[in-house]
CSV table of C-alpha atoms and ligand atoms in Angstrom, one decimal:
chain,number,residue,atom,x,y,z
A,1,UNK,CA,0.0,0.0,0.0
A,2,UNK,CA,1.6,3.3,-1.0
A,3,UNK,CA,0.7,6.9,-0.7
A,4,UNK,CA,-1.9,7.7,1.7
A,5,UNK,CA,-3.1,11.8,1.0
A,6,UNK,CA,-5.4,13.5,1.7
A,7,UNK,CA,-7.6,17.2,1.3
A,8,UNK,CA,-10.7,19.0,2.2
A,9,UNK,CA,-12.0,22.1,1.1
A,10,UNK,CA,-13.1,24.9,3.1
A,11,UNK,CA,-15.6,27.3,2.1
A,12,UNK,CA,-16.5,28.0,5.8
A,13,UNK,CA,-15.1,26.8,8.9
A,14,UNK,CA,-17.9,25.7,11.5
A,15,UNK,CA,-16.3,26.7,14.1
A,16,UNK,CA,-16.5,30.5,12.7
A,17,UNK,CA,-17.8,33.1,14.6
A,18,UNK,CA,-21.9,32.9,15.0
A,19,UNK,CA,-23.2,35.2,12.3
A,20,UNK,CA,-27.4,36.0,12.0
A,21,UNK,CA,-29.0,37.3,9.5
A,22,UNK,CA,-32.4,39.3,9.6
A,23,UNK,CA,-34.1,35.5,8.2
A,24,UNK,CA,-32.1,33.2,9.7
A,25,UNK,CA,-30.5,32.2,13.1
A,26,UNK,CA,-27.2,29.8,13.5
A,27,UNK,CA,-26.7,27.2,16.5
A,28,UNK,CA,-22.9,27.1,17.2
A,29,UNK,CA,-22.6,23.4,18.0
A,30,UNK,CA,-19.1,23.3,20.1
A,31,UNK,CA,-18.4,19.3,20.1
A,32,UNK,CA,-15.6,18.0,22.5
A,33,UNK,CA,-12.7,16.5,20.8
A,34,UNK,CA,-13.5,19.0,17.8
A,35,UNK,CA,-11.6,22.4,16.9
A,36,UNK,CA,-12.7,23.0,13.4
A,37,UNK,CA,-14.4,21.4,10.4
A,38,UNK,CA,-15.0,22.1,6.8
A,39,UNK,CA,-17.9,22.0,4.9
A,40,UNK,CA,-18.8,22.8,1.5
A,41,UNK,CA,-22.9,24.1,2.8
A,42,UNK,CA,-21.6,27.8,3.1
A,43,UNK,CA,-24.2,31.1,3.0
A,44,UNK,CA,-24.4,31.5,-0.6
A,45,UNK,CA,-26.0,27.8,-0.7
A,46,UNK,CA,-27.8,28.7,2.2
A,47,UNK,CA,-29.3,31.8,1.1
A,48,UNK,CA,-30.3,29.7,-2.7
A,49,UNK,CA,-31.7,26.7,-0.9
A,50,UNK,CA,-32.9,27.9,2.4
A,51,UNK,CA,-35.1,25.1,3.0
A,52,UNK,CA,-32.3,23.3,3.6
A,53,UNK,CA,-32.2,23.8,7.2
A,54,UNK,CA,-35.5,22.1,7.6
A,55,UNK,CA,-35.8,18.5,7.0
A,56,UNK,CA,-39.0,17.8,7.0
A,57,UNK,CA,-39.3,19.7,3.5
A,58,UNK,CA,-38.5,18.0,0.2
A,59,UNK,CA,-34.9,18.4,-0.6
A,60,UNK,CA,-33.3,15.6,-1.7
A,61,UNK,CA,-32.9,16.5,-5.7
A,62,UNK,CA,-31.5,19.6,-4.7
A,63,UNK,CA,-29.2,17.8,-2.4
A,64,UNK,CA,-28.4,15.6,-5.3
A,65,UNK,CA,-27.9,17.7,-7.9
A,66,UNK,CA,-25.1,19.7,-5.8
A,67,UNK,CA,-23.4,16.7,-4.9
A,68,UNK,CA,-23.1,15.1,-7.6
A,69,UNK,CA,-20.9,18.1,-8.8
A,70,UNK,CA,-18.8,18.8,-5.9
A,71,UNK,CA,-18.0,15.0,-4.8
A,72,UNK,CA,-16.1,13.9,-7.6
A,73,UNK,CA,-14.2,17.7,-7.4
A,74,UNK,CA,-13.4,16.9,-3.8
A,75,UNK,CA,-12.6,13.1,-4.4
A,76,UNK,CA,-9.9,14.8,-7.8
A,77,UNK,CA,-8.0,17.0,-5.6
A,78,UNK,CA,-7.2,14.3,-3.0
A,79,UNK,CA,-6.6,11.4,-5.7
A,80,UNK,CA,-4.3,13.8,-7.6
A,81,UNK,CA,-2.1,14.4,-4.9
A,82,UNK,CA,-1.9,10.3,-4.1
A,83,UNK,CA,-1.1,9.9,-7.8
A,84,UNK,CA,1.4,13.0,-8.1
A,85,UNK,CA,2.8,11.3,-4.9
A,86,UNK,CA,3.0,7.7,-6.2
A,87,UNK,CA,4.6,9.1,-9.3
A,88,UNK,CA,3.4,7.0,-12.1
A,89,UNK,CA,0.9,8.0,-14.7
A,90,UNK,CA,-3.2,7.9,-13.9
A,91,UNK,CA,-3.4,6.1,-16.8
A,92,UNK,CA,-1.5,3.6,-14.9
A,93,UNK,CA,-4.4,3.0,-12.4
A,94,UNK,CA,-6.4,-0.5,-13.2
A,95,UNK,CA,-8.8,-0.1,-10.4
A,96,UNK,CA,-10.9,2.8,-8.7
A,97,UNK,CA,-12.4,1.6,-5.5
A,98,UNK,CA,-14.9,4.3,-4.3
A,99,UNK,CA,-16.5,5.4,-1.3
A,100,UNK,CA,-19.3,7.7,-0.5
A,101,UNK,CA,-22.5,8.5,1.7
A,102,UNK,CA,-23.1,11.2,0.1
A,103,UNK,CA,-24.6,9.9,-3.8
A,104,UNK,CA,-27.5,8.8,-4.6
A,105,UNK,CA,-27.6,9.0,-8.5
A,106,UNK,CA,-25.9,6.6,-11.7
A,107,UNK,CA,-23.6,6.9,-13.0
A,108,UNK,CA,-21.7,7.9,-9.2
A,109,UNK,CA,-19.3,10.3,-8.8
A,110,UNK,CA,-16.7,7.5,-9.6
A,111,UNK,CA,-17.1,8.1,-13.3
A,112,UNK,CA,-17.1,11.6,-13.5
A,113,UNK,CA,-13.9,11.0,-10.6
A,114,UNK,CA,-12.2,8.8,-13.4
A,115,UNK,CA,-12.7,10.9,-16.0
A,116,UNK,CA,-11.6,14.1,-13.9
A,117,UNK,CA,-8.5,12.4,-13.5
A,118,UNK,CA,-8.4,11.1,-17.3
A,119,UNK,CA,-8.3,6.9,-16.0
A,120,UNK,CA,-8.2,4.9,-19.0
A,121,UNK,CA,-11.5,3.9,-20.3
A,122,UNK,CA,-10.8,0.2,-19.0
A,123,UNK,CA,-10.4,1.3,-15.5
A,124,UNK,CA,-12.5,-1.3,-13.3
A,125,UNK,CA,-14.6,0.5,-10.9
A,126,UNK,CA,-16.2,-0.1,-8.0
A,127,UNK,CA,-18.3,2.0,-5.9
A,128,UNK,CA,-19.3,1.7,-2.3
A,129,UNK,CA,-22.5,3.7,-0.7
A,130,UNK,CA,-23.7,4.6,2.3
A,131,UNK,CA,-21.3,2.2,3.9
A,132,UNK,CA,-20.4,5.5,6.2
A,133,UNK,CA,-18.1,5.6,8.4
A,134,UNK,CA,-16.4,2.0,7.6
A,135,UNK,CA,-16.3,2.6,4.1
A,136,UNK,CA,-12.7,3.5,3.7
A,137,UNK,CA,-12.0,0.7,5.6
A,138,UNK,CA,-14.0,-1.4,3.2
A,139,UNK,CA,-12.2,-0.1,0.1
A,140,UNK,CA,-8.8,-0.6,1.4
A,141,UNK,CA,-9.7,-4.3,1.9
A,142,UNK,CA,-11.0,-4.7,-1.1
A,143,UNK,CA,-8.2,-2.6,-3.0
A,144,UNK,CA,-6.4,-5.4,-1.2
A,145,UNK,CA,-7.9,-8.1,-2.5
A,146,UNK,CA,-7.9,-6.6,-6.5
A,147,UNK,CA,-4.1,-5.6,-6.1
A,148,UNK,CA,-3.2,-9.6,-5.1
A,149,UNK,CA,-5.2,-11.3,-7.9
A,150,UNK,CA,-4.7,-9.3,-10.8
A,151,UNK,CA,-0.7,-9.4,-11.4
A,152,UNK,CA,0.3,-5.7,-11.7
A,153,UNK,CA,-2.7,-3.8,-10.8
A,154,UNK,CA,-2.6,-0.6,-9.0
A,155,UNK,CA,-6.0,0.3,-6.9
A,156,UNK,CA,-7.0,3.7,-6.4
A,157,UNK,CA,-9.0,4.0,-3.4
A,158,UNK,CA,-11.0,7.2,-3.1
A,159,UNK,CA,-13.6,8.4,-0.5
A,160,UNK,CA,-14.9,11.5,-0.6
A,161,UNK,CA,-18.0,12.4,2.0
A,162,UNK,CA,-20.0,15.7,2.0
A,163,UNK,CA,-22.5,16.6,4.8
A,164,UNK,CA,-24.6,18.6,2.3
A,165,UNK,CA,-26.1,15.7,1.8
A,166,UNK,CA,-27.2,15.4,5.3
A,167,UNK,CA,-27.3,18.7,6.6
A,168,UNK,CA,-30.2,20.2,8.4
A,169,UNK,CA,-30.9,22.1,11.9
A,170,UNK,CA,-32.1,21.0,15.1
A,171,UNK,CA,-35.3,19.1,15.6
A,172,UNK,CA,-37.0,18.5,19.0
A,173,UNK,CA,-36.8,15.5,20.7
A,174,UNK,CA,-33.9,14.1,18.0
A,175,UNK,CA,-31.1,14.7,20.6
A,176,UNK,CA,-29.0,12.7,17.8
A,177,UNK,CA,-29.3,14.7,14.8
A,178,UNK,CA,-27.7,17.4,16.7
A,179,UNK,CA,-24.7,14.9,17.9
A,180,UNK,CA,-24.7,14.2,13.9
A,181,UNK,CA,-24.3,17.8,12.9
A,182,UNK,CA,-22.1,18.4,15.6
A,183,UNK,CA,-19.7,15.5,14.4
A,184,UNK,CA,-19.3,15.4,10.9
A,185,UNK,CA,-16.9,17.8,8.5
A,186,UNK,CA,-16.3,17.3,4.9
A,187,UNK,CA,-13.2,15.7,3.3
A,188,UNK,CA,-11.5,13.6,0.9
A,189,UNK,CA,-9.0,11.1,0.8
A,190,UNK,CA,-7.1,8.6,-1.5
A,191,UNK,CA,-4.7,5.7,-1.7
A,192,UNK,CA,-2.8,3.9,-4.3
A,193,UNK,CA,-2.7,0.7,-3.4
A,194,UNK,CA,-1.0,-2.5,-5.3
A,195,UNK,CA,1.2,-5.6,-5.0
A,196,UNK,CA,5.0,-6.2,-5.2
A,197,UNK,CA,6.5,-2.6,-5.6
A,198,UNK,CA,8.1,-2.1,-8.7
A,199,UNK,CA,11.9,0.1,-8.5
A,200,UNK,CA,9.9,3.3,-8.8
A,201,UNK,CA,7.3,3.0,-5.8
A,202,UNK,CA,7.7,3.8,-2.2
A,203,UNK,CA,5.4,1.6,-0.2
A,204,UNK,CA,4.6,2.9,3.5
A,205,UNK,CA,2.6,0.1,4.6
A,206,UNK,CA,2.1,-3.3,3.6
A,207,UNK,CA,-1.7,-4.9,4.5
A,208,UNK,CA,-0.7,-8.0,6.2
A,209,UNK,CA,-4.5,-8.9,7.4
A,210,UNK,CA,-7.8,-7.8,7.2
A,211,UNK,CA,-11.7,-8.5,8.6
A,212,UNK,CA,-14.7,-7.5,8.7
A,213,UNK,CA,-16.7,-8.3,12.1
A,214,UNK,CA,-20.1,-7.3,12.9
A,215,UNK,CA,-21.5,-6.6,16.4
A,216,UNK,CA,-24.8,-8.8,16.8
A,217,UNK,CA,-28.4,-7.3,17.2
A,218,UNK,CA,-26.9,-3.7,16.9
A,219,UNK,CA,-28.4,-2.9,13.2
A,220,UNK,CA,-30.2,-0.2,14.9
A,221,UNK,CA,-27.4,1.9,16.0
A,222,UNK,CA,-25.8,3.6,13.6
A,223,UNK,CA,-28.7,4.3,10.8
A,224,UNK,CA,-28.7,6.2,7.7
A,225,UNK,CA,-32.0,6.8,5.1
A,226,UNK,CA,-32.4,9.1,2.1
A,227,UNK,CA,-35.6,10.7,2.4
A,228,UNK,CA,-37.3,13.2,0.7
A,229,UNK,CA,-35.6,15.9,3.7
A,230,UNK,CA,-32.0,14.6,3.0
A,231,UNK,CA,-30.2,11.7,4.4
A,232,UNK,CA,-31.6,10.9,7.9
A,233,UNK,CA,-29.0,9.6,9.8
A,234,UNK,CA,-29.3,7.9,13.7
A,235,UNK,CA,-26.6,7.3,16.1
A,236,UNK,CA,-27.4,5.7,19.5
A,237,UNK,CA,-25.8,7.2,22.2
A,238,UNK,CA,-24.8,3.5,23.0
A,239,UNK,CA,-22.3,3.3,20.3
A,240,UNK,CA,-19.0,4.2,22.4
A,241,UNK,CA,-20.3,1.4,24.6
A,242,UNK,CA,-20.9,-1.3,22.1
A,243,UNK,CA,-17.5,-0.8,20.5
A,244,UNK,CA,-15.2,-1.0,23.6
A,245,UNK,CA,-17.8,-4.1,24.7
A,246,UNK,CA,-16.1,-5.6,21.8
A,247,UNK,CA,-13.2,-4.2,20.6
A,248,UNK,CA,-10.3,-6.4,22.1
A,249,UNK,CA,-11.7,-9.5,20.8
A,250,UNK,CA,-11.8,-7.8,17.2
A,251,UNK,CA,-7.9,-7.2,17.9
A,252,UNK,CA,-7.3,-10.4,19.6
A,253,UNK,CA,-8.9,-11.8,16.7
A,254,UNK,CA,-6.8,-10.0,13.8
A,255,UNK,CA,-3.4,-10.8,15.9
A,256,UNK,CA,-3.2,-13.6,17.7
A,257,UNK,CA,-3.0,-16.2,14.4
A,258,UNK,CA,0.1,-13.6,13.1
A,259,UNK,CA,2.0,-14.1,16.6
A,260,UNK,CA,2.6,-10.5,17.5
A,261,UNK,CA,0.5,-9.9,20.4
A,262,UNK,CA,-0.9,-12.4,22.4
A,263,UNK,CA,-3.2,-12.2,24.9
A,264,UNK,CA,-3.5,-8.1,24.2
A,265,UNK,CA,-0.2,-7.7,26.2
A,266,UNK,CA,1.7,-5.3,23.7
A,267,UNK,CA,-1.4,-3.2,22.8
A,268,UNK,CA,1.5,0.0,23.2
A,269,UNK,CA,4.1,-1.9,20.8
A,270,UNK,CA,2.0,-0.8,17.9
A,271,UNK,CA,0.9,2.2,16.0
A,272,UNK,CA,-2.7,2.8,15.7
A,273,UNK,CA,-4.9,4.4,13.4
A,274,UNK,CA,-8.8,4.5,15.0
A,275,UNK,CA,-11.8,5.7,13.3
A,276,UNK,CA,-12.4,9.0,15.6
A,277,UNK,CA,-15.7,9.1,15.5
A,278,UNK,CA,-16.2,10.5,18.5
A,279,UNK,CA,-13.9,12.0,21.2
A,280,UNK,CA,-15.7,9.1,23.9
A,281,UNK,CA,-15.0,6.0,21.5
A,282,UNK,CA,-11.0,7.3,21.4
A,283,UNK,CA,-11.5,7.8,25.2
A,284,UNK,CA,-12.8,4.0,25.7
A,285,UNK,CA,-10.3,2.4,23.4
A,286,UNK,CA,-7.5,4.1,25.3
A,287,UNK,CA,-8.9,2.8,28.5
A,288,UNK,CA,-9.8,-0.3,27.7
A,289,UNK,CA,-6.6,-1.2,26.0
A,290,UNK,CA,-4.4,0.5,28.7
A,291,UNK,CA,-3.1,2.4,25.7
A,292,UNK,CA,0.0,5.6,26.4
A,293,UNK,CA,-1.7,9.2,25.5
A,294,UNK,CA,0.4,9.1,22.3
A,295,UNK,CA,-1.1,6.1,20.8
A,296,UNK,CA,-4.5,7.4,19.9
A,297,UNK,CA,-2.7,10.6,19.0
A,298,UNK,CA,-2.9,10.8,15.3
A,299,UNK,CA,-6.5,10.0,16.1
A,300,UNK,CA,-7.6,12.7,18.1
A,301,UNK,CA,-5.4,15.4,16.2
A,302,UNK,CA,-7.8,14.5,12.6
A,303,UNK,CA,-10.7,15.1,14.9
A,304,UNK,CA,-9.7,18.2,16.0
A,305,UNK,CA,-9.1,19.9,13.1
A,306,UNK,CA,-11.1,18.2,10.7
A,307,UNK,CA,-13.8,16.4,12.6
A,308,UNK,CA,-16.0,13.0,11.2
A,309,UNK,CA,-15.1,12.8,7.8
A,310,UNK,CA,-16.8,9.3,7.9
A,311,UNK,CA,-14.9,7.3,5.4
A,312,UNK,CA,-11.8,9.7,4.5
A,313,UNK,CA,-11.3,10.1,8.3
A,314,UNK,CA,-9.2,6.7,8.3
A,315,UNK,CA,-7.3,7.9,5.3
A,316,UNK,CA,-6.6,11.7,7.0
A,317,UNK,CA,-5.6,9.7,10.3
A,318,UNK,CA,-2.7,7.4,8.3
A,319,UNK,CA,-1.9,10.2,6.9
A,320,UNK,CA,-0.7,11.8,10.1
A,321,UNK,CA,0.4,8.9,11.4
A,322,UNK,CA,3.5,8.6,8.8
A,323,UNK,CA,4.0,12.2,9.4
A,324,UNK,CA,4.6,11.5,13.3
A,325,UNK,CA,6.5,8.4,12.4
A,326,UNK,CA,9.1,10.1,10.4
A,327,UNK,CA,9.5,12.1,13.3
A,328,UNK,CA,9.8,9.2,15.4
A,329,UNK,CA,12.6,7.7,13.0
A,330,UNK,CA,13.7,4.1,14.1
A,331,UNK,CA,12.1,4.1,17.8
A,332,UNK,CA,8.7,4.1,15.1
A,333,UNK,CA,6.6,0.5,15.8
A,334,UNK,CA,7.1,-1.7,13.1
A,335,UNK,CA,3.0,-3.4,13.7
A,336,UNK,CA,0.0,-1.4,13.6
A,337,UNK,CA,-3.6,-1.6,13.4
A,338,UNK,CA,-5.9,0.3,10.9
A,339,UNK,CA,-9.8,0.3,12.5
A,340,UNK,CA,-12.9,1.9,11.2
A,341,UNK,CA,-16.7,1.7,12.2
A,342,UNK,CA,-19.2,1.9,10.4
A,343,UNK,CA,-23.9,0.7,10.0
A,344,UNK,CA,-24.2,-2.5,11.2
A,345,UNK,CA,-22.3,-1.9,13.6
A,346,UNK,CA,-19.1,-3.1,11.2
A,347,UNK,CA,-15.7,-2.8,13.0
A,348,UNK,CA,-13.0,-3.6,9.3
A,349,UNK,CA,-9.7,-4.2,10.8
A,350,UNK,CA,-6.5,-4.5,9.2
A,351,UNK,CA,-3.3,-5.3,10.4
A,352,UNK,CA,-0.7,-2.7,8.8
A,353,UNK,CA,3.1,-4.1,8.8
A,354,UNK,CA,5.4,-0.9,7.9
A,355,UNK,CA,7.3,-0.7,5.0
A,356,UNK,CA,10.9,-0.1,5.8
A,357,UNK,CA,11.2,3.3,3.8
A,358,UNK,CA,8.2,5.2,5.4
A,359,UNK,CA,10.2,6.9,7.7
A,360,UNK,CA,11.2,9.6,5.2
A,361,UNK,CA,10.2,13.1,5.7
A,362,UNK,CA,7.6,13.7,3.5
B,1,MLC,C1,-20.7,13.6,21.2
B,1,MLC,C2,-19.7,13.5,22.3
B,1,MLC,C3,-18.4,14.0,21.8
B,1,MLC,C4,-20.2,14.4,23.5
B,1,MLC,O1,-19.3,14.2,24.6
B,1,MLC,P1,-19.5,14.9,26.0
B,1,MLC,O2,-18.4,14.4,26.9
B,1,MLC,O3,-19.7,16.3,25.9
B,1,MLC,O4,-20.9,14.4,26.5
B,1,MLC,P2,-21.6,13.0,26.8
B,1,MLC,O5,-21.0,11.9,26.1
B,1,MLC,O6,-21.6,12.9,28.3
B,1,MLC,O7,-23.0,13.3,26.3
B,1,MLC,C5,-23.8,14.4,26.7
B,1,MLC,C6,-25.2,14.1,26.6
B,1,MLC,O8,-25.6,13.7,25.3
B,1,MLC,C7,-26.1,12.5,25.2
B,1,MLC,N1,-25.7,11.8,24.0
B,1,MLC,C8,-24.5,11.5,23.6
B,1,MLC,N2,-24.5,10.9,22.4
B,1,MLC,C9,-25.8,10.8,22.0
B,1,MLC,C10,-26.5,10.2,21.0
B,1,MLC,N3,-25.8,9.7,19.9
B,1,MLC,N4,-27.8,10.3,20.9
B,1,MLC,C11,-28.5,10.8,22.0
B,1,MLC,N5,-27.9,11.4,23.0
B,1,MLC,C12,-26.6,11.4,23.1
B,1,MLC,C13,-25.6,11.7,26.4
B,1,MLC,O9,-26.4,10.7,26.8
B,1,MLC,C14,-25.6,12.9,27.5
B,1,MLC,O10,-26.9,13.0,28.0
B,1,MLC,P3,-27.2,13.4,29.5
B,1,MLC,O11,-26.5,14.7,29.7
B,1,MLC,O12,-28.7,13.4,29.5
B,1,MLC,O13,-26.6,12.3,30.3
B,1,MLC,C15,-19.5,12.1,22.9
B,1,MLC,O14,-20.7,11.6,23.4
B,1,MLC,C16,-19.1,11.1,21.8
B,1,MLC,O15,-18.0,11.1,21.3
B,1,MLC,N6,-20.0,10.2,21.4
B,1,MLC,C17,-19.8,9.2,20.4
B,1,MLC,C18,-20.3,9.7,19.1
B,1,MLC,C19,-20.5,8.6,18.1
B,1,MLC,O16,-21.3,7.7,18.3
B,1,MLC,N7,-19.8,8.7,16.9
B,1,MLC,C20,-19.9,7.7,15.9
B,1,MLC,C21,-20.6,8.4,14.8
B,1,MLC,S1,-21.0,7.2,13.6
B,1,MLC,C22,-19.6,6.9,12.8
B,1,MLC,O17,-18.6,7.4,13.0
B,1,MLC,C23,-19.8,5.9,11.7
B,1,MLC,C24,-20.8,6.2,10.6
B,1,MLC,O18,-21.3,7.3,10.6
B,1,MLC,O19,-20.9,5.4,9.7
């Protein structure tokens, strides 16, 4: 796996002064664990779709329609730096393994994404939806699985999430909308992943084992629907609760048959790249697993400044983590652990073993 890289645009910062106008009023959500986030929904959208804001009133189509434009824009700009990065030609891509929540039209923003980036018309795509917050999780695994059957093919994974798509105000008596709007940011990441590096590549991390488990009887939890209003999303203030209820076994799981931990004894030997999807499932994982303040750090610092990107978040957090291990140099852990959450509930795991060049400065 080479190349993680990542971008989000900005067209107003949430955490931006609170502004009124003489028709409308803004709630400054201030979410622990959260500093700033981006998101495309600025005023001027605002003031041309004010209905918006309410999501009882019939605005998917607009929704749509804006979406569809801006997604595959914000999923270029992230995929062209992983390419420029990589340093081969697009046309050199086979695959394009896509993620988004935000859709909701065909062809998805993967086409207009490959032809954005000028892919070669036999480019094989794939496109995930609403998979949420696992969904770049899911496309790394499955980028896995392409790169190690098709000799020479080179995956490029791509998840770009907007919250225009599920953007509305406060409702009474839906505590968890407001938890929703006061977790999520927009952003875009990508990865070029493939199998034995030819002279010119640079791997970072090398996939050495991935799953996909699903917590029983918790379908309920973590909920998304497109409606006429948007995309109605649910998040039970359980789910920090049902992940640490099950999150060592998921690890225990993904290590144990590899030999490098046993028993969850060496939890701080590795590098670790959660989902943040909230500051209290960091908090749990930390406590549960006895983990140093450090560990989770790469974690918490993509939360602060950027928020729930739902499925880019894992790509923004590996991202920073092989800008902290260059920094680290050789005392860096050579095991890690990739984990993102997602509907279901889905925990995808995958064990990362580093490459012995990421340590550059990059
Ligand atoms: C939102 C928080 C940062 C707030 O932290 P705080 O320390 O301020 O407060 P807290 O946790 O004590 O919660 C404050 C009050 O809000 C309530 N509360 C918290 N979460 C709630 C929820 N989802 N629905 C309804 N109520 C909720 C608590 O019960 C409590 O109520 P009272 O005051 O009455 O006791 C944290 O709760 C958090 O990180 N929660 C996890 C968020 C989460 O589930 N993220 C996953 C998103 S889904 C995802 O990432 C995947 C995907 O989308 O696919």
């Amino acid at each position: 796996m080479s190349t993680p890289t990542t971008t989000s645009v900005s067209l107003r910062a949430s955490t931006s002064p609170t502004s009124s106008t003489s028709s409308r009023e803004f709630v400054i959500i201030r979410t622990p664990g959260i500093e700033k986030r981006f998101m495309h929904v600025s005023e001027e959208i605002l003031d041309a779709h004010p209905d918006l804001i309410d999501r009882t009133l019939p605005t998917l189509d607009a929704r749509i329609d804006m979406a569809s434009a801006a997604v595959p824009k914000l999923a270029a700009s992230a995929a062209w730096k992983a390419i420029v990065e990589w340093g081969r030609p697009a046309t050199d891509i086979t695959h394009l393994v896509f993620s988004t929540y935000s859709g909701g039209r065909a062809p998805s923003a993967d086409l207009r994404l490959a032809s954005l980036l000028g892919l070669r018309p036999t480019v094989c795509r794939t496109v995930l939806n609403l998979n949420g917050c696992s969904g770049g999780g899911r496309a790394l695994q499955i980028a896995k699985e392409l790169a190690e059957n098709n000799r020479g093919a080179r995956v490029l994974v791509a998840c770009s999430e907007l919250t225009l798509i599920a953007f509305y105000g406060p409702q009474d008596g839906c505590l968890d909308t407001i938890v929703g709007q006061g977790l999520f940011g927009d952003g875009a990441g990508a990865i070029v992943v493939g199998a034995d590096p030819v002279e010119d590549e640079r791997p970072l991390f090398e996939m050495a084992f991935t799953t996909q488990t699903t917590i029983p009887e918790t379908e309920d939890a973590i909920t998304m629907q497109l409606r006429k209003g948007g995309l109605d999303f649910h998040i039970s203030s359980q789910v920090p609760r049902l992940l640490a209820e099950n999150i060592e076994r998921v690890l225990i799981d993904a290590f144990e048959p590899l030999g490098i931990v046993a028993n969850g004894a060496a939890w701080n030997d590795l590098f670790w790249a959660i989902h943040p999807g909230g500051r209290s499932i960091l908090d749990n994982i930390e406590e549960l697993l006895g983990l140093d303040a450090e560990k989770l750090g790469a974690s918490r610092q993509v939360l602060r400044d950027f928020g729930n990107m739902s499925g880019a978040t894992v790509i923004f957090v590996l991202d920073e983590l092989r800008r902290r291990r260059a920094k680290e140099g050789e005392t860096a852990a050579e095991w890690g652990v990739v984990m993102a959450f997602g509907p279901g509930i889905t925990i995808e795991t995958m064990v990362l073993h580093a490459a012995t060049n990421n340590l550059k400065e990059n």
